[in-house]
Short mmCIF file of C-alpha atoms in Angstrom, two decimals:
data_model
loop_
_atom_site.label_atom_id
_atom_site.label_comp_id
_atom_site.label_asym_id
_atom_site.label_seq_id
_atom_site.Cartn_x
_atom_site.Cartn_y
_atom_site.Cartn_z
CA MET A 1 120.27 136.96 132.49
CA GLU A 2 117.93 139.13 130.14
CA THR A 3 118.32 136.13 127.51
CA PHE A 4 117.37 133.53 130.08
CA ILE A 5 114.19 135.93 131.38
CA SER A 6 113.68 136.48 127.51
CA TYR A 7 113.51 132.64 126.65
CA LEU A 8 111.91 131.85 130.02
CA LEU A 9 108.98 134.63 128.98
CA LEU A 10 108.41 132.64 125.04
CA ILE A 11 108.28 129.49 126.81
CA SER A 12 105.52 130.51 129.21
CA LEU A 13 103.52 132.44 126.28
CA GLY A 14 103.65 129.23 123.69
CA LEU A 15 102.26 127.23 126.91
CA SER A 16 99.73 129.36 127.82
CA SER A 17 98.70 129.37 123.68
CA LEU A 18 98.91 124.93 123.55
CA PHE A 19 96.77 125.46 126.74
CA LEU A 20 94.24 128.42 125.60
CA TYR A 21 93.67 126.14 122.26
CA THR A 22 91.77 123.75 124.59
CA ARG A 23 89.27 126.48 125.39
CA LYS A 24 86.18 126.28 123.67
CA ASN A 25 86.27 129.97 122.56
CA LEU A 26 85.01 131.58 119.44
CA LEU A 27 87.76 134.29 118.86
CA LEU A 28 90.50 131.17 119.33
CA GLN A 29 88.60 129.07 117.13
CA ILE A 30 88.98 131.78 114.58
CA VAL A 31 92.40 132.88 115.47
CA PRO A 32 95.27 131.13 116.79
CA ALA A 33 96.27 131.97 120.73
CA ALA A 34 100.13 132.51 119.04
CA VAL A 35 99.27 135.27 116.33
CA ILE A 36 97.08 137.30 119.29
CA ILE A 37 99.90 136.92 121.24
CA GLY A 38 102.35 138.20 118.61
CA LEU A 39 100.54 140.98 117.69
CA LEU A 40 99.91 142.27 121.06
CA PHE A 41 103.58 142.39 121.65
CA LEU A 42 103.52 144.14 117.95
CA VAL A 43 100.93 146.55 118.79
CA PHE A 44 102.43 147.48 122.29
CA ARG A 45 106.20 146.79 121.92
CA GLY A 46 107.21 150.39 121.23
CA GLN A 47 105.66 151.02 125.39
CA SER A 48 107.95 149.37 127.11
CA ALA A 49 111.69 149.96 126.43
CA TYR A 50 112.68 146.79 128.05
CA ILE A 51 110.75 144.71 125.26
CA GLU A 52 111.75 146.98 122.83
CA SER A 53 115.83 146.68 123.79
CA ASP A 54 116.22 143.24 125.69
CA ILE A 55 113.50 140.52 125.07
CA LEU A 56 112.61 141.37 121.11
CA PRO A 57 116.30 141.08 119.99
CA VAL A 58 116.76 137.64 121.75
CA TRP A 59 113.31 136.13 120.35
CA ALA A 60 114.57 137.12 116.56
CA THR A 61 116.93 134.36 116.96
CA ILE A 62 114.17 131.93 117.31
CA PRO A 63 112.12 131.41 113.87
CA SER A 64 114.96 130.51 111.89
CA LEU A 65 115.79 127.70 114.23
CA LEU A 66 112.83 126.31 115.62
CA ILE A 67 111.38 126.17 111.95
CA ASN A 68 113.74 123.03 112.11
CA VAL A 69 112.41 121.49 114.87
CA VAL A 70 108.85 121.87 113.54
CA PHE A 71 109.02 120.27 110.18
CA ALA A 72 111.23 117.54 111.79
CA THR A 73 108.46 115.77 113.67
CA LEU A 74 105.71 116.42 110.69
CA LEU A 75 106.50 113.12 109.63
CA ILE A 76 108.00 111.66 113.16
CA GLY A 77 105.13 109.09 114.00
CA LYS A 78 103.11 108.91 110.97
CA LYS A 79 102.34 105.78 108.80
CA ILE A 80 104.44 106.44 105.38
CA MET A 81 101.90 104.68 102.74
CA SER A 82 103.33 104.42 99.20
CA PRO A 83 102.76 106.81 96.61
CA ARG A 84 100.33 104.31 94.53
CA LYS A 85 98.24 103.75 97.96
CA ILE A 86 97.92 107.69 98.62
CA TRP A 87 97.19 108.54 95.06
CA LYS A 88 94.44 106.31 95.23
CA PHE A 89 93.11 107.67 98.66
CA ALA A 90 93.55 111.28 98.37
CA GLY A 91 94.47 112.07 94.92
CA PRO A 92 91.79 114.69 94.43
CA GLN A 93 93.48 116.17 97.28
CA VAL A 94 96.66 116.09 96.29
CA VAL A 95 95.69 117.78 92.88
CA PHE A 96 93.95 120.41 94.48
CA GLY A 97 96.79 121.36 96.71
CA GLN A 98 99.18 121.29 94.33
CA SER A 99 97.37 123.25 91.62
CA ILE A 100 96.72 125.92 94.19
CA ALA A 101 100.15 126.44 95.33
CA TRP A 102 101.42 126.75 91.41
CA GLY A 103 98.99 129.10 90.34
CA GLN A 104 100.24 131.28 93.44
CA TYR A 105 103.38 131.46 91.72
CA VAL A 106 101.80 132.21 88.41
CA VAL A 107 99.75 134.67 89.63
CA GLY A 108 102.86 136.31 91.76
CA VAL A 109 105.05 136.02 88.55
CA ILE A 110 102.44 138.44 86.27
CA VAL A 111 101.55 140.43 89.03
CA THR A 112 105.62 141.43 89.93
CA MET A 113 106.49 141.35 86.10
CA LEU A 114 103.69 143.88 85.24
CA ILE A 115 102.55 145.57 88.25
CA LEU A 116 105.20 145.65 91.19
CA VAL A 117 108.57 145.72 89.62
CA PRO A 118 107.93 148.16 86.44
CA ILE A 119 105.50 150.63 88.36
CA PHE A 120 106.45 149.86 92.33
CA ASN A 121 110.47 149.39 91.62
CA MET A 122 110.13 146.24 94.18
CA SER A 123 112.11 143.20 93.58
CA PRO A 124 111.87 140.61 91.81
CA LEU A 125 111.99 137.89 94.41
CA SER A 126 107.91 139.58 95.69
CA ALA A 127 106.85 136.78 93.01
CA ALA A 128 107.36 134.41 95.74
CA LEU A 129 105.51 136.36 98.41
CA ILE A 130 101.92 135.34 97.95
CA GLU A 131 103.10 131.35 98.15
CA ILE A 132 105.65 131.78 100.91
CA GLY A 133 102.70 133.94 102.94
CA PHE A 134 99.55 132.17 102.01
CA GLU A 135 100.36 128.38 101.53
CA GLY A 136 103.68 128.37 103.51
CA GLY A 137 102.00 130.55 106.68
CA HIS A 138 103.74 132.49 109.36
CA GLY A 139 106.57 129.14 110.35
CA THR A 140 107.34 129.13 106.37
CA ALA A 141 108.07 132.93 106.59
CA ALA A 142 109.76 133.08 109.83
CA GLY A 143 112.05 130.16 109.00
CA LEU A 144 113.27 132.12 105.64
CA SER A 145 114.81 135.19 107.56
CA GLY A 146 118.45 134.16 106.57
CA LEU A 147 117.31 133.74 102.74
CA PHE A 148 115.99 136.45 102.53
CA SER A 149 118.73 138.60 103.83
CA GLU A 150 121.11 136.41 101.65
CA LEU A 151 119.19 137.50 98.63
CA GLY A 152 119.25 141.24 99.88
CA PHE A 153 115.43 140.97 100.20
CA GLU A 154 115.23 141.88 104.04
CA GLN A 155 111.24 143.77 103.88
CA GLY A 156 110.26 140.33 101.89
CA ARG A 157 109.88 138.44 105.94
CA ASP A 158 108.12 141.03 107.28
CA LEU A 159 105.88 141.06 103.65
CA ALA A 160 105.84 137.64 103.83
CA LEU A 161 104.43 137.78 107.76
CA GLY A 162 101.92 140.21 106.83
CA LEU A 163 100.55 138.60 104.03
CA ALA A 164 100.50 135.36 106.41
CA THR A 165 98.14 137.61 108.66
CA VAL A 166 95.68 138.64 105.96
CA GLY A 167 95.93 135.36 104.93
CA LEU A 168 94.87 133.90 108.04
CA VAL A 169 92.12 136.18 108.84
CA THR A 170 90.73 136.32 105.61
CA GLY A 171 90.29 132.88 104.69
CA LEU A 172 89.11 131.84 108.24
CA ALA A 173 86.51 134.63 107.61
CA SER A 174 85.70 133.83 104.22
CA GLY A 175 86.07 130.10 104.86
CA LEU A 176 83.22 130.06 107.81
CA LEU A 177 81.29 132.70 105.52
CA PHE A 178 80.89 129.76 102.61
CA ILE A 179 80.14 127.23 104.99
CA ALA A 180 77.35 129.25 106.34
CA PHE A 181 75.95 129.69 102.84
CA HIS A 182 76.55 126.13 102.31
CA ARG A 183 74.79 124.36 104.41
CA ARG A 184 71.17 126.01 103.20
CA LYS A 185 69.50 125.77 106.19
CA SER A 186 69.18 127.04 109.94
CA LEU A 187 70.74 125.26 112.34
CA VAL A 188 70.03 125.50 116.04
CA ALA A 189 73.41 124.76 118.41
CA LYS A 190 72.41 122.34 121.02
CA LYS A 191 72.57 123.67 124.47
CA GLN A 192 75.00 122.05 126.72
CA SER A 193 73.44 120.15 129.41
CA SER A 194 76.88 120.21 131.81
CA GLN A 195 78.42 124.13 132.83
CA PRO A 196 81.52 125.20 131.05
CA VAL A 197 84.41 124.49 133.19
CA PRO A 198 85.70 127.15 135.00
CA PHE A 199 88.48 129.02 133.57
CA HIS A 200 90.97 128.47 136.86
CA HIS A 201 90.29 124.74 137.38
CA ALA A 202 90.84 124.03 133.54
CA LEU A 203 94.62 125.39 133.85
CA ARG A 204 95.24 123.30 136.92
CA VAL A 205 94.02 119.99 135.03
CA TRP A 206 95.45 121.30 132.24
CA LEU A 207 98.97 121.66 133.80
CA ILE A 208 98.72 118.88 135.62
CA ASP A 209 97.68 116.52 132.83
CA THR A 210 100.71 117.96 130.87
CA HIS A 211 103.41 117.43 133.41
CA SER A 212 102.22 113.65 133.79
CA LYS A 213 102.25 112.71 130.10
CA PHE A 214 105.60 114.37 129.36
CA PHE A 215 108.12 115.25 132.47
CA ALA A 216 106.92 113.46 135.55
CA ARG A 217 110.04 110.87 136.63
CA HIS A 218 108.51 108.07 134.76
CA ASN A 219 107.92 109.43 131.28
CA ILE A 220 110.93 111.95 131.16
CA LEU A 221 113.10 109.31 129.72
CA ARG A 222 110.72 108.88 126.78
CA THR A 223 110.47 112.91 126.55
CA ILE A 224 113.90 112.77 126.30
CA ILE A 225 113.65 109.93 123.11
CA GLN A 226 111.33 111.62 121.44
CA VAL A 227 113.92 114.79 121.13
CA SER A 228 116.96 112.72 120.16
CA LEU A 229 115.39 111.34 117.32
CA ILE A 230 114.09 115.02 116.10
CA ALA A 231 117.51 116.16 116.62
CA LEU A 232 118.44 113.09 114.93
CA ALA A 233 115.81 114.21 111.98
CA ILE A 234 117.73 117.57 111.78
CA THR A 235 121.02 116.34 111.82
CA VAL A 236 120.22 113.73 108.96
CA GLY A 237 118.75 117.06 107.41
CA TYR A 238 122.08 119.05 107.79
CA LEU A 239 123.94 116.36 106.46
CA LEU A 240 122.02 115.95 103.58
CA LYS A 241 122.49 119.86 102.59
CA GLU A 242 126.72 119.72 103.32
CA LEU A 243 126.87 116.59 100.49
CA LEU A 244 124.36 118.37 97.96
CA VAL A 245 126.43 121.76 98.54
CA TYR A 246 129.34 119.75 98.17
CA ILE A 247 128.73 117.65 95.24
CA GLU A 248 127.35 121.22 93.55
CA ASP A 249 130.42 123.20 94.95
CA LEU A 250 132.47 120.40 93.33
CA TRP A 251 130.76 119.62 89.88
CA ILE A 252 127.42 121.75 89.17
CA GLU A 253 128.89 125.28 90.29
CA PRO A 254 132.29 125.24 88.34
CA ILE A 255 130.14 124.39 84.62
CA THR A 256 126.71 126.00 85.32
CA GLY A 257 128.39 129.02 87.90
CA VAL A 258 124.89 128.51 89.25
CA GLU A 259 124.48 128.57 93.39
CA PHE A 260 121.21 126.34 94.30
CA PHE A 261 121.62 124.50 97.18
CA ALA A 262 124.32 126.75 99.48
CA PHE A 263 121.21 128.93 99.33
CA ILE A 264 118.33 126.03 100.53
CA PRO A 265 117.35 126.81 104.58
CA LEU A 266 117.32 123.62 106.74
CA PHE A 267 114.07 123.30 107.58
CA PRO A 268 112.62 121.55 104.26
CA LEU A 269 115.81 119.22 104.81
CA ALA A 270 114.75 118.43 108.36
CA MET A 271 111.13 117.03 107.28
CA ILE A 272 113.02 114.86 104.79
CA GLY A 273 115.09 113.41 107.49
CA GLY A 274 111.99 112.74 109.82
CA ILE A 275 111.30 110.77 106.83
CA PHE A 276 114.12 108.93 107.00
CA VAL A 277 114.09 108.78 110.65
CA GLN A 278 110.52 107.13 110.60
CA LEU A 279 111.43 104.51 107.61
CA PHE A 280 114.56 103.27 109.13
CA LEU A 281 112.95 102.43 112.56
CA THR A 282 110.12 100.74 110.79
CA LYS A 283 112.68 99.50 108.97
CA LEU A 284 114.28 97.64 112.48
CA ARG A 285 110.79 97.57 113.69
CA LEU A 286 111.63 100.09 116.35
CA GLU A 287 108.64 102.21 115.68
CA LYS A 288 107.24 101.68 118.89
CA ILE A 289 109.98 104.04 120.74
CA ILE A 290 107.90 106.68 118.70
CA HIS A 291 105.67 108.85 120.57
CA GLY A 292 103.21 109.99 118.45
CA PRO A 293 101.53 112.48 121.42
CA THR A 294 105.58 113.42 122.78
CA ILE A 295 106.13 114.42 118.94
CA LEU A 296 102.97 116.03 118.46
CA PHE A 297 103.89 118.01 121.68
CA ILE A 298 107.12 119.37 120.80
CA GLY A 299 106.18 119.99 117.06
CA GLY A 300 103.34 121.97 118.59
CA LEU A 301 104.81 124.31 121.38
CA ALA A 302 107.63 124.59 118.58
CA LEU A 303 105.23 126.02 116.23
CA GLU A 304 103.66 128.39 119.33
CA LEU A 305 106.94 129.90 119.68
CA VAL A 306 108.07 130.90 116.06
CA ILE A 307 104.34 132.41 115.32
CA ILE A 308 104.51 134.22 118.97
CA ALA A 309 108.22 135.77 118.22
CA ALA A 310 107.77 135.76 114.19
CA ILE A 311 105.11 138.02 114.63
CA ALA A 312 106.32 140.16 117.85
CA THR A 313 109.45 141.34 115.82
CA MET A 314 108.04 141.55 112.80
CA SER A 315 108.91 145.22 111.58
CA LEU A 316 105.42 147.44 110.23
CA ILE A 317 107.53 149.92 108.71
CA ALA A 318 108.70 147.38 105.26
CA ILE A 319 105.11 146.85 105.29
CA ASN A 320 103.92 150.63 105.32
CA ASP A 321 106.67 151.57 103.23
CA ASN A 322 105.35 149.05 100.64
CA LEU A 323 101.71 148.79 101.56
CA ALA A 324 100.38 149.18 97.85
CA PRO A 325 102.44 146.18 96.45
CA PHE A 326 101.19 144.18 99.79
CA ALA A 327 97.63 145.21 99.14
CA ILE A 328 98.21 143.78 95.41
CA LEU A 329 99.77 140.74 96.54
CA ALA A 330 97.12 140.08 99.50
CA VAL A 331 94.55 140.75 96.47
CA ALA A 332 95.33 138.88 93.72
CA GLY A 333 96.23 135.69 95.97
CA THR A 334 92.87 135.58 97.63
CA ILE A 335 91.21 135.94 94.40
CA TRP A 336 92.76 132.79 92.70
CA ASN A 337 92.39 130.67 96.22
CA ILE A 338 88.74 131.50 95.88
CA SER A 339 88.31 130.89 92.09
CA VAL A 340 90.12 127.58 92.36
CA PHE A 341 88.08 126.41 95.12
CA PHE A 342 84.96 126.97 93.30
CA LEU A 343 86.04 126.10 89.93
CA LEU A 344 88.08 123.14 90.45
CA ALA A 345 87.19 121.83 93.78
CA PRO A 346 83.52 120.54 92.54
CA ARG A 347 84.77 118.61 89.61
CA ILE A 348 87.07 116.38 90.69
CA MET A 349 86.05 115.70 94.72
CA GLY A 350 83.01 114.05 93.48
CA LYS A 351 79.85 114.55 95.96
CA TYR A 352 81.78 115.78 99.27
CA TRP A 353 83.84 118.30 97.15
CA PHE A 354 83.17 121.00 99.64
CA GLU A 355 83.81 119.38 102.88
CA ARG A 356 87.37 117.93 101.40
CA GLY A 357 88.04 121.23 99.38
CA ILE A 358 87.29 123.25 102.37
CA GLY A 359 90.25 122.27 103.94
CA ASP A 360 92.53 123.04 101.62
CA TYR A 361 91.34 126.59 101.10
CA GLY A 362 91.95 127.24 104.63
CA GLN A 363 95.67 126.00 104.24
CA SER A 364 96.47 127.53 101.31
CA MET A 365 95.13 131.13 103.15
CA GLY A 366 97.07 130.64 106.74
CA MET A 367 98.37 127.21 107.92
CA THR A 368 97.19 123.50 108.56
CA ALA A 369 95.32 124.40 111.58
CA THR A 370 93.15 126.93 109.63
CA GLY A 371 92.24 123.96 107.30
CA LEU A 372 91.35 121.59 110.09
CA LEU A 373 89.27 123.99 111.95
CA LEU A 374 87.25 124.17 108.46
CA MET A 375 87.23 120.99 107.46
CA LYS A 376 85.55 120.51 111.21
CA SER A 377 83.30 123.43 110.74
CA ALA A 378 81.91 121.99 107.28
CA ASP A 379 81.44 118.27 108.36
CA LYS A 380 81.72 117.44 112.43
CA ASP A 381 80.63 113.73 111.87
CA ASN A 382 84.17 113.50 109.60
CA LYS A 383 80.98 111.73 106.81
CA SER A 384 83.14 112.92 104.06
CA HIS A 385 86.70 111.63 105.63
CA ALA A 386 88.08 114.86 104.17
CA VAL A 387 90.41 114.69 107.21
CA GLU A 388 92.12 111.67 107.11
CA ARG A 389 92.67 112.24 102.82
CA PHE A 390 93.97 115.41 103.85
CA GLY A 391 96.42 114.49 106.23
CA TYR A 392 97.57 111.55 103.84
CA LYS A 393 97.92 114.28 101.33
CA GLN A 394 100.63 116.39 102.93
CA LEU A 395 102.56 113.32 102.55
CA LEU A 396 103.22 114.25 98.47
CA PHE A 397 102.42 117.65 99.39
CA GLU A 398 104.49 119.72 102.05
CA PRO A 399 107.64 118.27 100.65
CA VAL A 400 107.63 120.51 98.16
CA VAL A 401 105.60 123.50 98.60
CA GLY A 402 103.36 125.17 101.43
CA GLY A 403 107.22 125.20 103.02
CA GLY A 404 108.44 122.46 100.90
CA LEU A 405 111.53 122.66 98.92
CA PHE A 406 110.36 124.52 96.00
CA THR A 407 109.15 126.75 98.53
CA ALA A 408 112.34 127.73 99.92
CA ALA A 409 114.26 127.54 96.51
CA SER A 410 111.93 129.87 94.75
CA MET A 411 113.43 132.70 95.17
CA ILE A 412 116.62 131.54 94.80
CA ILE A 413 115.55 130.20 91.29
CA ILE A 414 114.42 134.10 90.01
CA ALA A 415 118.04 135.12 91.33
CA GLN A 416 119.05 133.06 89.31
CA PHE A 417 117.25 132.69 86.34
CA GLY A 418 114.65 134.92 86.54
CA LEU A 419 111.24 135.40 86.62
CA SER A 420 110.66 134.00 82.70
CA PHE A 421 111.83 131.21 83.95
CA LEU A 422 109.91 131.01 87.34
CA LEU A 423 107.10 131.38 85.12
CA ILE A 424 107.55 129.14 82.60
CA LEU A 425 108.28 126.03 85.38
CA SER A 426 104.97 127.03 87.24
CA SER A 427 102.86 127.21 84.27
CA GLY A 428 103.71 123.75 83.03
CA ILE A 429 103.58 122.58 86.54
CA LEU A 430 99.71 123.55 87.37
CA ILE A 431 99.33 122.87 83.61
CA PHE A 432 100.30 119.14 84.45
CA TRP A 433 98.32 119.21 87.85
CA LEU A 434 95.29 120.72 86.03
CA VAL A 435 95.26 117.84 83.45
CA LEU A 436 96.09 114.95 85.52
CA GLY A 437 93.52 115.61 87.46
CA TYR A 438 90.73 116.11 85.41
CA LEU A 439 92.16 112.62 83.51
CA SER A 440 92.19 110.78 86.61
CA PHE A 441 89.04 112.18 88.94
CA GLY A 442 86.82 114.18 86.32
CA ASN A 443 83.24 113.74 85.60
CA ASN A 444 82.36 112.54 88.98
CA LYS A 445 85.00 109.64 88.97
CA VAL A 446 85.03 110.04 92.72
CA LYS A 447 82.99 108.58 95.46
#
């Protein structure tokens, strides 16, 4: 019974968080409702023995499961453009996003090698925390819980979640500050002619609308079909992982003595499964059975549940015991992101460099929603077409970093090959993207 109540409470909080996104509240525009709810449980959980002993242990199992749903829904219902078309339309965003992400690994490795390991005796796996926490965000940090445990770095999950929270708040605050300075002139907000909708009325309308769209009798079958497609994507990801592990056990591990795919979590492969489902249905001309709003609703709700549960069950002891290394990683990651934004974006993104780059800056500090919020704040009329470019960039970005395959593999690479190998690899890839970006888009080649 306690388990059922715990699940029911979490789902109710997740739905409440989705509703609060629709409210035009300044606080909720700066910090997502799910983060606020999770932090409230984190701060006050010690005041209730019931929450501590009955609810939170159930919630602790949620993130590593539902993160697969989140990633499976990312590309289902999206038009899969060819890499060439994506590059032509959103190439500068791809270069910028990749440069920030790979640089976070370079910075993380250097800080870990020079400071964290020799002075604070931290695990070498700490080198991956900036990218996991900042670029990956709360969902990725929570989804990697099992991998942190398997590699003997249990406190890494809590440190990554802490970095994600710090990055989210810092990214939003600094991003809004940058936008205010960029405008270079005072803007007076227009007064709304209509009175704000009362809270209880807005809630009633939202609940009725949500029920009608997804759970009413005439739409429930459509919702079941979308859930089935998501389950199919996760299944494809699972079978892909089993195939990779089988090949590794049969040929790779006996020769090299290295295990890699056995440690890869399921969620980045579930995203590849989503691509497979989308392409398969498109090939059969059955893509009309995909209902984008339902897929978006399911993925959005799953992400809310992941964030609430992950933050609420986060251990502050791990952060407190490693406060200095935690602060060093947060400061180093923030300095890198800000530096790349102001040094690289103006050189490859053309005259709308700020409006196009601020979204990737926001994403690199917290989550995709942060980037979207900053883009909309910087360019409310979307004259720069930053939102569309940002969206297509994700197709060449998220399968690899920001929660993709390499994000999941980075700690495994450190464990198997060491920090020096990751430094050489990430530095080489960073240089590749910087050179490619300059040759392709430098000297104002982008309109």
